[in-house]
mmCIF file of C-alpha atoms in Angstrom:
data_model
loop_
_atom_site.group_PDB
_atom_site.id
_atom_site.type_symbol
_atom_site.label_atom_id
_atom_site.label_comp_id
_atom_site.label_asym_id
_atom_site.label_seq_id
_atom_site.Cartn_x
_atom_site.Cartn_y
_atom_site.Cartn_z
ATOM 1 C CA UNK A 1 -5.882 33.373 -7.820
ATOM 2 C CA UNK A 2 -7.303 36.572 -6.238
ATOM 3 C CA UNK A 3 -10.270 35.681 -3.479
ATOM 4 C CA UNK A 4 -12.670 37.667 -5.217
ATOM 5 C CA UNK A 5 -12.325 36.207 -8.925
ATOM 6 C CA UNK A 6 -14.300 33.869 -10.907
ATOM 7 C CA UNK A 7 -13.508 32.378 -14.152
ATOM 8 C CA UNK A 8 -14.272 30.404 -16.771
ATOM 9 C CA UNK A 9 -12.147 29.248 -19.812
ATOM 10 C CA UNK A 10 -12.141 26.401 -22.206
ATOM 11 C CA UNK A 11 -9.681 23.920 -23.949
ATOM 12 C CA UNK A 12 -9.563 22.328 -27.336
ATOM 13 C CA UNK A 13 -7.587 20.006 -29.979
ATOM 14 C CA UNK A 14 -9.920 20.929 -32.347
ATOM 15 C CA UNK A 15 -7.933 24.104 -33.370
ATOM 16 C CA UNK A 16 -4.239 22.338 -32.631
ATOM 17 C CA UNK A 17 -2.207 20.710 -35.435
ATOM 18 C CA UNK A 18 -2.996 16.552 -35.323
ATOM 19 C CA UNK A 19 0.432 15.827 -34.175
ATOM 20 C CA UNK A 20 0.213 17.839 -31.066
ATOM 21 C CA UNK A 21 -3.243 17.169 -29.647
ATOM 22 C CA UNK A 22 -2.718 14.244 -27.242
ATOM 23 C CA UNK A 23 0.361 16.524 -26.051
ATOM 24 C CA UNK A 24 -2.274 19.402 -25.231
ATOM 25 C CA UNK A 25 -4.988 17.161 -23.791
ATOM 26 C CA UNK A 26 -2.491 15.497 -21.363
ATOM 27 C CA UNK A 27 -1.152 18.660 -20.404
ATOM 28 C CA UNK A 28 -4.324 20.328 -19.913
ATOM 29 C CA UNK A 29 -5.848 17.362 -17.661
ATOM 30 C CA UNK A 30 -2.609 17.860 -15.440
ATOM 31 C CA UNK A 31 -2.957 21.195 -15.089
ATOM 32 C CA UNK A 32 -6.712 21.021 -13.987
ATOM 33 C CA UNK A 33 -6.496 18.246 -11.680
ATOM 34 C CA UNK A 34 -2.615 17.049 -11.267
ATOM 35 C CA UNK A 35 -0.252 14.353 -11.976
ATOM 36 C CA UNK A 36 -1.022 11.865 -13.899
ATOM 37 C CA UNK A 37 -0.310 8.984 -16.949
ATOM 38 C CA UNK A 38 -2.408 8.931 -19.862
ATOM 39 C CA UNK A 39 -3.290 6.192 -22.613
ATOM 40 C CA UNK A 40 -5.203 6.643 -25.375
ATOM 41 C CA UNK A 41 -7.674 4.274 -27.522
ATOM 42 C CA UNK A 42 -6.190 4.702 -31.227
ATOM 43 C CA UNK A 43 -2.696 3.577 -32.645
ATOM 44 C CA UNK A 44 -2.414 7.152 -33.921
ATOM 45 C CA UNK A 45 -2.934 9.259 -30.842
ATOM 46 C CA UNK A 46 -2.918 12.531 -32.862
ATOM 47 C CA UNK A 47 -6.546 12.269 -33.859
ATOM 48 C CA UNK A 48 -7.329 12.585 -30.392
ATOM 49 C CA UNK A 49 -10.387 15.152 -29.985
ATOM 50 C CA UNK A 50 -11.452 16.604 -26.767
ATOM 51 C CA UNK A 51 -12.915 19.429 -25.245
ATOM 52 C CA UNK A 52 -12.827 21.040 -21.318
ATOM 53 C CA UNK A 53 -14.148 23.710 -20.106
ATOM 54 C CA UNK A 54 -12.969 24.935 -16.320
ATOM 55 C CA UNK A 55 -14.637 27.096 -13.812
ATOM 56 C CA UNK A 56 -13.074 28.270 -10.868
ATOM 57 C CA UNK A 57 -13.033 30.512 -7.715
ATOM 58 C CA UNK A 58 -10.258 30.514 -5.359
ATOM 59 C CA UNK A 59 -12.156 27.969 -3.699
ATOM 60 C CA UNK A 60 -13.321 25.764 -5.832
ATOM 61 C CA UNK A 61 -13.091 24.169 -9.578
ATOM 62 C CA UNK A 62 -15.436 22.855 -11.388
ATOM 63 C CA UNK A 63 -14.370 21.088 -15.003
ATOM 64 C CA UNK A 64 -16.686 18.891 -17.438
ATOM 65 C CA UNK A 65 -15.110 17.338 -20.758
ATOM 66 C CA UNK A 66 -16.080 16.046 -23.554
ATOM 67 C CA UNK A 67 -13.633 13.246 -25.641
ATOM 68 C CA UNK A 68 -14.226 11.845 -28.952
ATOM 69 C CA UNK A 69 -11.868 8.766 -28.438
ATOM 70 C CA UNK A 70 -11.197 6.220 -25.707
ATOM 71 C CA UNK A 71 -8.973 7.309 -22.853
ATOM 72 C CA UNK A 72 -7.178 6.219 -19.807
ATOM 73 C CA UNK A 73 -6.091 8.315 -16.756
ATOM 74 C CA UNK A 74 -3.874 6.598 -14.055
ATOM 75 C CA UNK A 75 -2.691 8.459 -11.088
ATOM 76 C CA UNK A 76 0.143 6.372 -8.902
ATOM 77 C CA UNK A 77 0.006 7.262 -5.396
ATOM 78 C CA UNK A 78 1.081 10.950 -4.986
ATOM 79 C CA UNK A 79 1.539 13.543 -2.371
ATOM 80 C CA UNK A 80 1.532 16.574 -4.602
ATOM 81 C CA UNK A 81 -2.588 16.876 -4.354
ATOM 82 C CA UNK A 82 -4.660 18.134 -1.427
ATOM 83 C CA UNK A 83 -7.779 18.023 -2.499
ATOM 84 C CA UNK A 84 -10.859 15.640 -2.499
ATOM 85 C CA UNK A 85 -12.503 15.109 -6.685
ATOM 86 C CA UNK A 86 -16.454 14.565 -7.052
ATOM 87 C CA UNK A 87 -16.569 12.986 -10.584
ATOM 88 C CA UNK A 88 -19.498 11.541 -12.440
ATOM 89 C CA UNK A 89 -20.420 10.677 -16.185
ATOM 90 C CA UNK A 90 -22.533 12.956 -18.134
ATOM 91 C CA UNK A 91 -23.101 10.607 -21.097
ATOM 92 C CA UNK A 92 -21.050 7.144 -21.938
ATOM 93 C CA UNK A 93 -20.094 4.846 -18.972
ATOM 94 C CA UNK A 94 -16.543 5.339 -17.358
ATOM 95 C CA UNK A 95 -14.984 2.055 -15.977
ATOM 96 C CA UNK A 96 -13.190 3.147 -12.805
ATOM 97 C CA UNK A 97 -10.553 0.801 -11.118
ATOM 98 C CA UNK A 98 -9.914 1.151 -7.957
ATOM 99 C CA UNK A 99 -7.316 -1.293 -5.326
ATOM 100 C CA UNK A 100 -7.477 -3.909 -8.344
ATOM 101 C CA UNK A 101 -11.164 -4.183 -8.428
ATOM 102 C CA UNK A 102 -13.182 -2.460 -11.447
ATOM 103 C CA UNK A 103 -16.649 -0.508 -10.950
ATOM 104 C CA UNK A 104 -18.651 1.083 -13.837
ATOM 105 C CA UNK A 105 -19.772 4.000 -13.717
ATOM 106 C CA UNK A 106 -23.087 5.548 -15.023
ATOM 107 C CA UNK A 107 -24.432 9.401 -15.064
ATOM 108 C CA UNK A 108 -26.439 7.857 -11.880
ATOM 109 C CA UNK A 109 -22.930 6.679 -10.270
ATOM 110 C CA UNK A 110 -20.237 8.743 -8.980
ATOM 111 C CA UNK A 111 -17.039 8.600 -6.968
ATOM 112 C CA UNK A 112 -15.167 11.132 -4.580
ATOM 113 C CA UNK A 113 -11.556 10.423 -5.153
ATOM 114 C CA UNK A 114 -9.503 10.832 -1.997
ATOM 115 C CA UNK A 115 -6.011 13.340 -2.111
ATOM 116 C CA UNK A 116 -3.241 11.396 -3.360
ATOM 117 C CA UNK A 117 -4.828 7.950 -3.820
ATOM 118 C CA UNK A 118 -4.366 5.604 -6.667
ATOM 119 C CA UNK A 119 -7.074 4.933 -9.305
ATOM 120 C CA UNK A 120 -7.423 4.291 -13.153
ATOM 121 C CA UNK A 121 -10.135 5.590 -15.219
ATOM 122 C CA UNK A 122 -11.229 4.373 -18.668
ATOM 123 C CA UNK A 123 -13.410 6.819 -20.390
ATOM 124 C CA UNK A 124 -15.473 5.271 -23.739
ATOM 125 C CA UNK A 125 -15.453 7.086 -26.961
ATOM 126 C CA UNK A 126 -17.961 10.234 -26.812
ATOM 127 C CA UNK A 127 -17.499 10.146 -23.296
ATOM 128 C CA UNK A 128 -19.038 13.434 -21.454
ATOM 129 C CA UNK A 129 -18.569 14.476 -17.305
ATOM 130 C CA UNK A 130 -17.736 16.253 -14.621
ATOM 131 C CA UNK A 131 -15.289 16.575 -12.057
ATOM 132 C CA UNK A 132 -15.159 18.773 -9.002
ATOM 133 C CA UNK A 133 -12.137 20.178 -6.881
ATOM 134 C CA UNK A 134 -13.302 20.360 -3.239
ATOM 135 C CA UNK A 135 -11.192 21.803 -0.480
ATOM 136 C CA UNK A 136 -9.675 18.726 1.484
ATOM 137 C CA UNK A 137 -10.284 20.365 5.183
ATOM 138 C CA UNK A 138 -14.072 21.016 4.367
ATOM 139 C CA UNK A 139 -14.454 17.038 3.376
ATOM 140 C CA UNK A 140 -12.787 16.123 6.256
ATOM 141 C CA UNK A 141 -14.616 18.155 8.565
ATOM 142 C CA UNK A 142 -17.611 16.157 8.151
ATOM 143 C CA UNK A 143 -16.669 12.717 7.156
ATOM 144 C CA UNK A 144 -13.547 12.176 8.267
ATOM 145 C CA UNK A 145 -10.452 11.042 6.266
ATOM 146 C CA UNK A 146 -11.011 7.979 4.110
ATOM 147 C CA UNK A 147 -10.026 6.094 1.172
ATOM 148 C CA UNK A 148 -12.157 7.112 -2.219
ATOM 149 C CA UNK A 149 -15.667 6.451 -2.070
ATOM 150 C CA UNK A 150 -18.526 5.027 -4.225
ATOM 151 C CA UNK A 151 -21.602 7.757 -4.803
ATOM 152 C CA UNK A 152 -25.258 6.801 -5.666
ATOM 153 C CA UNK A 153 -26.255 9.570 -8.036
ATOM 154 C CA UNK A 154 -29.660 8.114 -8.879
ATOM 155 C CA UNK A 155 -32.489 9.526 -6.230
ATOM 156 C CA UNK A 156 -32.031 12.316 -3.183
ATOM 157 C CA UNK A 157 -29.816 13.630 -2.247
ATOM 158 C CA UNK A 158 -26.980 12.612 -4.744
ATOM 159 C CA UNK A 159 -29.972 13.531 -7.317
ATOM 160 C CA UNK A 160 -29.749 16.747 -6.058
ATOM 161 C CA UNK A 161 -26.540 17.090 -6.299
ATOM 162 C CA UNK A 162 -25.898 16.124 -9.370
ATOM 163 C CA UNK A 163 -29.027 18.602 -11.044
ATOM 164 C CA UNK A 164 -26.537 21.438 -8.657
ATOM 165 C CA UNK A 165 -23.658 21.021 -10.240
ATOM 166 C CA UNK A 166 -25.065 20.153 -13.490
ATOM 167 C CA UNK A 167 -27.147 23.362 -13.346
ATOM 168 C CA UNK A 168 -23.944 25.222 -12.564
ATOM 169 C CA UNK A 169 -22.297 24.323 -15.052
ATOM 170 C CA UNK A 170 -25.410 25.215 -17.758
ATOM 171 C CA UNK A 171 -25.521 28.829 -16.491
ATOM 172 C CA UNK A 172 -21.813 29.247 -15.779
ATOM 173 C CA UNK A 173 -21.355 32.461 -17.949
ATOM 174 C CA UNK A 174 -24.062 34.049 -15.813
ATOM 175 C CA UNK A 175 -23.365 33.416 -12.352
ATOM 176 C CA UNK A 176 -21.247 35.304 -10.124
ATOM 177 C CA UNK A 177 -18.448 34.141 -8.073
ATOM 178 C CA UNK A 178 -20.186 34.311 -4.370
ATOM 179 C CA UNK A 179 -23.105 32.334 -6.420
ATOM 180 C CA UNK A 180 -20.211 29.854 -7.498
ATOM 181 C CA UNK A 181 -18.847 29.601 -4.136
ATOM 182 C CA UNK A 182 -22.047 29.481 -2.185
ATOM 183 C CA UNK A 183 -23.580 26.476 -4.260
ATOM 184 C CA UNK A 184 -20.358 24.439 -4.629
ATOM 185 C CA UNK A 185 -19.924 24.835 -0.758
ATOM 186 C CA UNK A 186 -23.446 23.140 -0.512
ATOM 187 C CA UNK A 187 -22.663 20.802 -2.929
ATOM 188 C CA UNK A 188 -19.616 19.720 -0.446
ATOM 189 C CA UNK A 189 -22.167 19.409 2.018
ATOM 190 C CA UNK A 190 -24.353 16.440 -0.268
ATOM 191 C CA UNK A 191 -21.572 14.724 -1.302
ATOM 192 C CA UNK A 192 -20.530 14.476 2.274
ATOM 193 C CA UNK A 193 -23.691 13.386 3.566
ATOM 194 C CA UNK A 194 -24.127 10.718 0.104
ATOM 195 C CA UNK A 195 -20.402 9.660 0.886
ATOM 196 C CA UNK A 196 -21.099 9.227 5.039
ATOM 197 C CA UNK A 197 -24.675 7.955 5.158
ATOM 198 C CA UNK A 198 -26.127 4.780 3.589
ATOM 199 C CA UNK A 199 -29.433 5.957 4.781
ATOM 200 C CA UNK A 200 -29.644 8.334 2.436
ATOM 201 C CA UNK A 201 -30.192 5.834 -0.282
ATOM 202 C CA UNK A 202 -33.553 3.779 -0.382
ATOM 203 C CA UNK A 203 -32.618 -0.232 0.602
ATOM 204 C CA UNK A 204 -34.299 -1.376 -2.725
ATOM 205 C CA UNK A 205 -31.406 0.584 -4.438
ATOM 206 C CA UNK A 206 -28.906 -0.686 -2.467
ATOM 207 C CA UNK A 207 -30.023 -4.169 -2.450
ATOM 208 C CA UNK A 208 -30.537 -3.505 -6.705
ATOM 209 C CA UNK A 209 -27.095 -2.282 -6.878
ATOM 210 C CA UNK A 210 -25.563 -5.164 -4.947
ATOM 211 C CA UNK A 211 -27.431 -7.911 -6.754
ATOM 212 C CA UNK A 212 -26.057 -6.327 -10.080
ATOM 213 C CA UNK A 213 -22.727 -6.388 -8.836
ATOM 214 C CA UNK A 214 -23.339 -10.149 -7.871
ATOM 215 C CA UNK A 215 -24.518 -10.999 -11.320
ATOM 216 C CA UNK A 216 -21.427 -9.321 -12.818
ATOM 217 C CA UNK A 217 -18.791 -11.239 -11.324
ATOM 218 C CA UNK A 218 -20.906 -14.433 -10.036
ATOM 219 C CA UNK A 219 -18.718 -16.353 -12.632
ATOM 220 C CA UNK A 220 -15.147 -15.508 -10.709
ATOM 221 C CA UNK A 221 -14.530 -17.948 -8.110
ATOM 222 C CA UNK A 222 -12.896 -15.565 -6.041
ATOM 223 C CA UNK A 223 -16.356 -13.696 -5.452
ATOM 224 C CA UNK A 224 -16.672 -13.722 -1.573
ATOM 225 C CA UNK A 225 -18.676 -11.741 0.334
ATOM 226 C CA UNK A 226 -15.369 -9.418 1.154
ATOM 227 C CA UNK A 227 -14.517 -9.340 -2.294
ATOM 228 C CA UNK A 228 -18.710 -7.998 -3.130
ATOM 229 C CA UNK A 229 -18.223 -5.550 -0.170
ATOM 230 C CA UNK A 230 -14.924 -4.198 -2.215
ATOM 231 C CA UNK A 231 -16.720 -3.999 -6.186
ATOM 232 C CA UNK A 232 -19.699 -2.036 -4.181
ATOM 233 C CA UNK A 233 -17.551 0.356 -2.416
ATOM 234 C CA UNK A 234 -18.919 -0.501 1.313
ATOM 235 C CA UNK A 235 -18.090 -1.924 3.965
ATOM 236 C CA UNK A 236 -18.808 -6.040 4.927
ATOM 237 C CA UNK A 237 -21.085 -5.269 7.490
ATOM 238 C CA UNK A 238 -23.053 -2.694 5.562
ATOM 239 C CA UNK A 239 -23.214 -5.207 2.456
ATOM 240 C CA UNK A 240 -24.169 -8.033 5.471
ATOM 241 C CA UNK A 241 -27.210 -6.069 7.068
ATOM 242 C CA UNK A 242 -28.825 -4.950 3.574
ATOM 243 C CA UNK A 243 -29.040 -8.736 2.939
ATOM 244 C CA UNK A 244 -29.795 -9.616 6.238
ATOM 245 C CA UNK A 245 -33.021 -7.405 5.553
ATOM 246 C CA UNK A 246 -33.325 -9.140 2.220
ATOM 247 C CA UNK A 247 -33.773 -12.280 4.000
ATOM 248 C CA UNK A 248 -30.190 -13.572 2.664
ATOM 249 C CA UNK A 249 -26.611 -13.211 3.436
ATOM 250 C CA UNK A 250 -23.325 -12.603 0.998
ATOM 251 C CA UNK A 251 -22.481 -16.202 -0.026
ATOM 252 C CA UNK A 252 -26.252 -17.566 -0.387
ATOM 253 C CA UNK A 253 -26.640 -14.781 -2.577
ATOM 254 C CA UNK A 254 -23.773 -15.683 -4.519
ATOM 255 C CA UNK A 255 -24.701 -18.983 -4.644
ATOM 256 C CA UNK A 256 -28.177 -18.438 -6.110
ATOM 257 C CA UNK A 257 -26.937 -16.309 -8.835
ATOM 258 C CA UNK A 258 -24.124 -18.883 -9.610
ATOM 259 C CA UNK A 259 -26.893 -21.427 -9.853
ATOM 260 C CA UNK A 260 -28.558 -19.380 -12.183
ATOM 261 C CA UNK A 261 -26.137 -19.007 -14.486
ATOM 262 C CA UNK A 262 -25.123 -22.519 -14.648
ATOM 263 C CA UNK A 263 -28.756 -23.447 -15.237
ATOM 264 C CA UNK A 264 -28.655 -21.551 -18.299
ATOM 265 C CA UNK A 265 -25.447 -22.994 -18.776
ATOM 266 C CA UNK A 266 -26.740 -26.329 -19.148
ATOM 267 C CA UNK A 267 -28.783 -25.555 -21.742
ATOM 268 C CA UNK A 268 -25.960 -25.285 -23.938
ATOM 269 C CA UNK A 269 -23.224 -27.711 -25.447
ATOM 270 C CA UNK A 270 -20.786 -27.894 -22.980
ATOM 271 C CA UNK A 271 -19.688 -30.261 -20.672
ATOM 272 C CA UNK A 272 -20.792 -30.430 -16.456
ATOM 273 C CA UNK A 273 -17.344 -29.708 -15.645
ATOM 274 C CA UNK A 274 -17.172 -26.469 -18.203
ATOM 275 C CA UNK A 275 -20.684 -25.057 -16.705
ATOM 276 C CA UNK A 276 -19.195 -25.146 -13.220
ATOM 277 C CA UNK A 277 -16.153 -23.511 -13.851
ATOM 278 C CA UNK A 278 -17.814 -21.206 -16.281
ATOM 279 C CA UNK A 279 -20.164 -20.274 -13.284
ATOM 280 C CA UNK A 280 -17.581 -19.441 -10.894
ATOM 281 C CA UNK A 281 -17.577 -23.223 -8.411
ATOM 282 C CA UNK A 282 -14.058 -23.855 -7.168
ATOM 283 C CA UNK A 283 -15.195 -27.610 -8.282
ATOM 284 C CA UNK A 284 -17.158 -29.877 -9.648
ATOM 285 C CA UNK A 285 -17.862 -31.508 -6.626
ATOM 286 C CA UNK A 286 -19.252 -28.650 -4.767
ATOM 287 C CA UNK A 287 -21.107 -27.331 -7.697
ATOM 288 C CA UNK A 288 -23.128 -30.618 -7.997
ATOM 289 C CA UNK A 289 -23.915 -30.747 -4.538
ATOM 290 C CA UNK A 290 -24.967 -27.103 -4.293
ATOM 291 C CA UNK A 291 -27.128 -28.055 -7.718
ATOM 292 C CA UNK A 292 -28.947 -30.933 -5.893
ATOM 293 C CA UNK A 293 -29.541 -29.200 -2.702
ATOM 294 C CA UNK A 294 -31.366 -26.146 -4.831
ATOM 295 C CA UNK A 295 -33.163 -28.402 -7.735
ATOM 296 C CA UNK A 296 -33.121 -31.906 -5.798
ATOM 297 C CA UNK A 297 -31.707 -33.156 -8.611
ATOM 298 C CA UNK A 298 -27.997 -33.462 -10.221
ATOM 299 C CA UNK A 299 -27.101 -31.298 -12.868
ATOM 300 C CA UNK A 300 -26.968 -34.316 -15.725
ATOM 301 C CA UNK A 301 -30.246 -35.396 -14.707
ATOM 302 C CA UNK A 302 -31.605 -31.789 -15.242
ATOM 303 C CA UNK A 303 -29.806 -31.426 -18.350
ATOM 304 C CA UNK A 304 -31.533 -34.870 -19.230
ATOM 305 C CA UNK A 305 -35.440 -33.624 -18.003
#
C-alpha cells in the first residue's frame, strides 16, 4: 500500500448467494488479520450473516464486525504474522481462550494478542467489535516482547482508548490519513501503558475483577492461586499483593468463596459429600474441617440449625 493512502472498504454476505457466505466470511477474516480455522454456530453454515468494515493506512488497520450467528476463530501457533491485535467487544460478550484457560470478555475488557500466538475466540450471536493491527516494533519498544495480554477497558486510560478508537471508527469517512495515523499511533501508546502498568487501573477494580474470577471457577478443585493468576491474565505476585492489600491472600480467598457456595449448597437436597465436590474441596474431609473452622460448626449440624 502506498505511504500516503488511506482507505476504507466494507464486506458482506448479505449480497452473496447462501451457499457461499461462510466461504466469503472466512476468507475475508484471513485476509484482514491472517491464518486461521473457523467454526460456525448453525448446522447449515450458509445462513451465516456478517458484516466488516476495514480501515487502513500503511501503518495501521483498524476493522470492526458485526455477525448475526455464533462463531469461532482459532489460530494454531504461526509465524506468518508480525503484528500485535488490540481487540475488544462492541456489544455481546466474546469468550476468549487462551493456554487452556477461558476469559470473557465484555465491551469494558480487551486483549492484545501477541504475533503468532495461539488463541480461540467464541463470538455470541449479534456479536459487534473491534480489532486493531499495530506495528510489532512500536509494541515492543515500550513493553517489551510478551505473551498476549489481558486489557481493562472500563476507567482511564483503557477508557480512553477505547472512546479513540471507537470515535475513529464513527468518523472514518471523514478523517484523513495523517489523522488516522497520528491517533492510532497514540492509541499504541495506551494500550502499551494499560498492557505494562497495573497502576493504571484503580485496586478496587482489580480486586472486583479478581473476586469475580474467584466466584467463577471457585467450584473447580484445581483453582489455585497460580491457576487465578492465569484466568486474570497477571502475574502471581501481582494477583498476591492486590490481596495482600485486601487483607487476604489467593487460597483464603478461594476458600471463603468455596464456603459460600457450599453454604448455599446446603440449603438444597443433596448430600454433604455432593456439596463439597460441587464446591470445588478435593474431599470431604477437608471441606468439613474448613466448614467448622469458618462456622464453628460441621456442615450437618448447620444443615440441621
Amino acid at each position: 500500500m502506498h505511504p500516503g493512502m488511506y482507505e476504507v472498504e466494507t464486506v458482506t454476505t448479505r449480497n452473496t448467494p447462501a451457499a457461499e457466505r461462510a466461504a466469503l466470511w472466512s476468507e475475508t477474516v484471513t485476509a484482514f488479520q491472517g491464518t486461521h480455522s473457523y467454526r460456525y454456530g448453525y448446522p447449515v453454515p450458509e445462513r451465516f450473516d456478517a458484516t466488516a468494515t476495514r480501515q487502513r493506512s500503511a501503518r495501521f488497520q483498524l476493522v470492526t464486525w458485526h455477525i448475526a450467528q455464533a462463531q469461532t476463530i482459532r489460530r494454531d501457533r504461526t509465524d506468518d504474522d508480525d503484528a500485535y491485535r488490540l481487540l475488544f467487544p462492541l456489544a455481546g460478550p466474546a469468550d476468549l481462550g487462551l493456554s487452556g484457560d477461558d476469559h470473557r470478555l465484555t465491551p469494558a475488557d480487551g486483549v492484545l494478542f501477541a504475533p503468532g500466538a495461539p488463541f480461540d475466540l467464541r463470538l455470541s450471536p449479534g456479536s459487534r467489535g473491534l480489532v486493531a493491527t499495530l506495528p510489532r516494533a512500536e509494541v515492543e519498544d515500550r513493553i517489551g516482547r510478551n505473551g498476549h495480554r489481558l486489557l481493562h477497558l472500563g476507567r482511564a486510560p483503557g477508557r480512553v482508548l477505547a472512546l479513540m478508537l471507537s470515535t475513529l471508527v464513527d468518523d472514518r469517512a471523514a478523517i484523513t490519513r495523517r489523522t488516522f495515523d497520528t491517533l492510532c499511533g497514540q492509541a499504541v501508546e495506551l494500550a502499551c501503558l494499560v498492557a505494562g502498568d497495573r497502576a493504571a487501573v484503580p485496586e478496587h477494580d482489580l480486586a472486583a475483577q479478581i473476586r469475580l474470577v474467584v466466584r467463577r471457577y471457585a467450584h473447580d478443585p484445581g483453582l489455585t492461586g497460580a491457576a487465578l493468576a492465569r484466568h486474570v491474565g497477571w502475574s502471581l505476585r501481582q494477583v498476591q499483593a492486590v490481596l495482600q492489600r485486601q487483607g487476604t491472600t489467593p487460597s483464603a480467598l478461594i476458600r471463603e468463596v468455596r464456603l459460600e457456595l457450599a453454604r448455599d449448597l446446603l440449603d438444597r437436597p443433596a448430600t454433604i459429600t455432593a456439596v463439597a465436590r460441587a464446591s470445588g474441596f478435593h474431599s470431604i474431609d477437608a471441606f468439613e474441617k474448613a466448614f467448622r473452622r469458618r462456622h464453628g460448626m460441621s456442615p450437618s449440624e448447620y444443615r440441621r440449625s
